[in-house]
mmCIF file of C-alpha atoms in Angstrom:
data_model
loop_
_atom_site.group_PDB
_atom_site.id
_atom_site.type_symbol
_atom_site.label_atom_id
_atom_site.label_comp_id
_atom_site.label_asym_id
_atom_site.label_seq_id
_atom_site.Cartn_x
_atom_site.Cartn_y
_atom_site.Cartn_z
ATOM 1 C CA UNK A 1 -136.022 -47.730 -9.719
ATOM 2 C CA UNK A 2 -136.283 -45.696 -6.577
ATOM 3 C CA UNK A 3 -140.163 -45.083 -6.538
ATOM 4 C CA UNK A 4 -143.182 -47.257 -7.212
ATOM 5 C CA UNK A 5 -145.630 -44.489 -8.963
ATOM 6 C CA UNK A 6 -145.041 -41.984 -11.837
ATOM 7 C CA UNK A 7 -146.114 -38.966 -12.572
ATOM 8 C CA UNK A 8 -146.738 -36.117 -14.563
ATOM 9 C CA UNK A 9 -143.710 -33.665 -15.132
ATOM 10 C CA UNK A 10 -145.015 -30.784 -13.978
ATOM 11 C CA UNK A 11 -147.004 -32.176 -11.298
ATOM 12 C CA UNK A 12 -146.856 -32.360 -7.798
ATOM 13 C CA UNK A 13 -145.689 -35.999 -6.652
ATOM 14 C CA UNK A 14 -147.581 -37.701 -4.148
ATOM 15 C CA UNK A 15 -146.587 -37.321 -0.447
ATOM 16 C CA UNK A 16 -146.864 -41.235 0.294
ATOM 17 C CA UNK A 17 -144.521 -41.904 -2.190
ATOM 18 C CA UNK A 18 -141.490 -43.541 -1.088
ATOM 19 C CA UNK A 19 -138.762 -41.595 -2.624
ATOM 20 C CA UNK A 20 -141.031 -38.530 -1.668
ATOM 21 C CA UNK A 21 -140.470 -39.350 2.294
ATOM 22 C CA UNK A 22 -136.614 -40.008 1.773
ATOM 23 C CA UNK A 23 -136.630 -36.090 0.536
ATOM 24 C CA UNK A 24 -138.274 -34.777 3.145
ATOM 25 C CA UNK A 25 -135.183 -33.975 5.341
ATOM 26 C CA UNK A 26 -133.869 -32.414 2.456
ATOM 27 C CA UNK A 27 -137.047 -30.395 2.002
ATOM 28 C CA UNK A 28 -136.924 -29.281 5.808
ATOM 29 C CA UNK A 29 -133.018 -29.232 5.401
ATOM 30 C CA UNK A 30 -134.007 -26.681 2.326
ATOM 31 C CA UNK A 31 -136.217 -23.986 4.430
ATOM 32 C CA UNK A 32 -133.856 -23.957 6.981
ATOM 33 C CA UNK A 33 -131.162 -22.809 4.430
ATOM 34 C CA UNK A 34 -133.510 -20.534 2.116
ATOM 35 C CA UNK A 35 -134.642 -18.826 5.593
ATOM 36 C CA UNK A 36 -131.175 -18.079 6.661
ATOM 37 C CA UNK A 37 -129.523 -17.005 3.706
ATOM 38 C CA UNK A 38 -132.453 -14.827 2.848
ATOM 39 C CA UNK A 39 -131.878 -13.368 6.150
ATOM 40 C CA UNK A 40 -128.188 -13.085 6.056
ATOM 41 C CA UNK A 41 -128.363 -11.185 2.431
ATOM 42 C CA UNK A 42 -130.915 -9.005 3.771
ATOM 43 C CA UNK A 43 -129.154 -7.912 6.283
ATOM 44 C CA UNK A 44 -126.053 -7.831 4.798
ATOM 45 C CA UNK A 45 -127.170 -5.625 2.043
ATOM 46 C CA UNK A 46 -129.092 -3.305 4.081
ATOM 47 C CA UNK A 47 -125.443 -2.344 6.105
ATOM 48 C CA UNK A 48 -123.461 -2.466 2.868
ATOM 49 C CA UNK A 49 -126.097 0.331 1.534
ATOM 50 C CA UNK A 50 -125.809 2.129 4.933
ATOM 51 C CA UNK A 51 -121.771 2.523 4.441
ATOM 52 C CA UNK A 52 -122.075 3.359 0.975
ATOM 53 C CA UNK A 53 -124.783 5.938 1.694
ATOM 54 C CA UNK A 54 -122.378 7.587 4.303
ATOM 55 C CA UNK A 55 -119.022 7.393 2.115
ATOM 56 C CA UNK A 56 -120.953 8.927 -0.203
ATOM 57 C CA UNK A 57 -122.251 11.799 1.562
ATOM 58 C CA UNK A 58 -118.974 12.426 2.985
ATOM 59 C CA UNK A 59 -116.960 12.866 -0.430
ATOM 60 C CA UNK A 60 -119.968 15.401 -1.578
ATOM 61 C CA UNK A 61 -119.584 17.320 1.480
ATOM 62 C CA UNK A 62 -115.670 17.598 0.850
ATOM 63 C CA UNK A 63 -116.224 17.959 -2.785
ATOM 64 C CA UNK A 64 -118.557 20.825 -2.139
ATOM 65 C CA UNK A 65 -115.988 22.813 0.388
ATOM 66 C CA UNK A 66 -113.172 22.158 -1.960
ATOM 67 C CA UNK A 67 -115.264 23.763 -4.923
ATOM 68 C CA UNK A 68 -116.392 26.557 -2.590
ATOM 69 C CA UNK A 69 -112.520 26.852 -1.378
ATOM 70 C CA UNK A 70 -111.626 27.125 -5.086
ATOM 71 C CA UNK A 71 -114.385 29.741 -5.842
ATOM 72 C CA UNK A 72 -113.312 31.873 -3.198
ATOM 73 C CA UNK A 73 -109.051 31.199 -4.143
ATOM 74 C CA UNK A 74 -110.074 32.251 -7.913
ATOM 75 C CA UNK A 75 -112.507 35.029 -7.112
ATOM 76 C CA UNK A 76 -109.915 36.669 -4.740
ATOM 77 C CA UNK A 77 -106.979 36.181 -7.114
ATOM 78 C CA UNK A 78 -105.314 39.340 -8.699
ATOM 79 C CA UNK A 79 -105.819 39.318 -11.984
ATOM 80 C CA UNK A 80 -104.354 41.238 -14.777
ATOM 81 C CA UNK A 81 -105.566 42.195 -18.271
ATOM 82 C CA UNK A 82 -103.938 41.044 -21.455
ATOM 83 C CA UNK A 83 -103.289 43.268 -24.343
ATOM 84 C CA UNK A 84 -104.086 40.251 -26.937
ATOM 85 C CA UNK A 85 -107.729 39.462 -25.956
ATOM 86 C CA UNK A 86 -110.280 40.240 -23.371
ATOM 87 C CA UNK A 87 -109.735 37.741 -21.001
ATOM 88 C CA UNK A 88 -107.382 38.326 -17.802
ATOM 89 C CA UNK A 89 -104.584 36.176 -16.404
ATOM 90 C CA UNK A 90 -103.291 35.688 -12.839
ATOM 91 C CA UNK A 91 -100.398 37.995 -11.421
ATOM 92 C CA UNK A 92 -97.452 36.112 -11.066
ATOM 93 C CA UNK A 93 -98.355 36.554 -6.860
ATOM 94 C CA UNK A 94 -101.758 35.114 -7.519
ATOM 95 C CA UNK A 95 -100.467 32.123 -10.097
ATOM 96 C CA UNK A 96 -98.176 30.709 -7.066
ATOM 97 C CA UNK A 97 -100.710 31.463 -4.316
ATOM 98 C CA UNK A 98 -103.411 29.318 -6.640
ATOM 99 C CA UNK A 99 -100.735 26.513 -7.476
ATOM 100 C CA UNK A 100 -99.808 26.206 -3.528
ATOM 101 C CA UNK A 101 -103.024 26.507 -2.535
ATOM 102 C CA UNK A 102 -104.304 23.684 -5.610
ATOM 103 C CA UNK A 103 -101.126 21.670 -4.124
ATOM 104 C CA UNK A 104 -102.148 22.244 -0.053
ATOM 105 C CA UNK A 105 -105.917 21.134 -0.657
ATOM 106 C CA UNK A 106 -104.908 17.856 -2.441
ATOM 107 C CA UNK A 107 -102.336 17.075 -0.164
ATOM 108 C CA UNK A 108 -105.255 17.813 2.980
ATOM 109 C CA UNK A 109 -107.619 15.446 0.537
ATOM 110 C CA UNK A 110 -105.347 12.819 0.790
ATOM 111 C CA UNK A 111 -104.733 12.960 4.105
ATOM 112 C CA UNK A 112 -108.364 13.081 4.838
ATOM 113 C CA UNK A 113 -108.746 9.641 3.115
ATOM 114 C CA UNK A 114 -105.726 8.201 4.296
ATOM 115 C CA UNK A 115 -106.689 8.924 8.013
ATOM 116 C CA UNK A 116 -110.461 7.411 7.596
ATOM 117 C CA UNK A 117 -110.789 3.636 8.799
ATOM 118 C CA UNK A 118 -111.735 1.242 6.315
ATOM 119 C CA UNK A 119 -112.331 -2.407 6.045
ATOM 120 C CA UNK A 120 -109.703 -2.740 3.502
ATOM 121 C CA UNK A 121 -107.289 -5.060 5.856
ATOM 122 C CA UNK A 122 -110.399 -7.827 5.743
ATOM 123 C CA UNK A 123 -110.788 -8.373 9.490
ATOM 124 C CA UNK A 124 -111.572 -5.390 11.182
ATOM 125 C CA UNK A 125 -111.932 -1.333 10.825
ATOM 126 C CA UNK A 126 -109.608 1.222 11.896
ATOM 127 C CA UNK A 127 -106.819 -1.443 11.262
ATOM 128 C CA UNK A 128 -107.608 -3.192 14.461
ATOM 129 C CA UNK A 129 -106.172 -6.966 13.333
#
């Protein structure tokens, strides 16, 4: 039996008890730990957030020049009627000049992301190892 006293189970166990001191440097050992790792996943969290929040305004702000690139490719196409219904199609000019330029802006996408540092290599960013 490693203490002299009992107690209820929900209560709190007296502080002269025996196996109550013998804890005690695991209770210390305890707050130590709890304070640390609460700090640690604080601050961990709070500069995981921060990168997200910036990768994530950085694709909206490409998204939103590609879209306005696109707008102005389609609006300044040549278009020509058909005889079948009332909607146009591209010239054959402006169907390559859409297709290179469709080609051109994922090829600069890629290249974007392909040039930006990341963490993926696990030790450092911009692939400093």
């Amino acid at each position: 039996q490693f203490s002299d006293s009992a107690w209820p189970f929900l209560a709190v166990p007296p502080a002269a008890d025996p196996l109550v001191q013998q804890l005690s440097g695991a209770n210390s050992l305890w707050e130590y730990q709890l304070t640390l790792s609460t700090f640690i996943l604080t601050f961990f969290t709070s500069q995981a957030y921060s990168h997200w929040k910036s990768v994530y305004f950085t694709t909206r702000s490409i998204q939103g020049r590609i879209n306005d690139i696109c707008i102005l490719l389609t609006m300044g196409a040549q278009r020509i009627p058909t005889a079948t219904s009332s909607a146009s199609t591209y010239s054959d000019a402006a169907a390559e000049l859409v297709d290179t330029c469709t080609r051109l802006i994922r090829l600069s996408h890629t290249f974007f992301w392909a040039a930006t540092p990341t963490l993926s290599n696990g030790v450092g960013d911009g692939g400093k190892s």
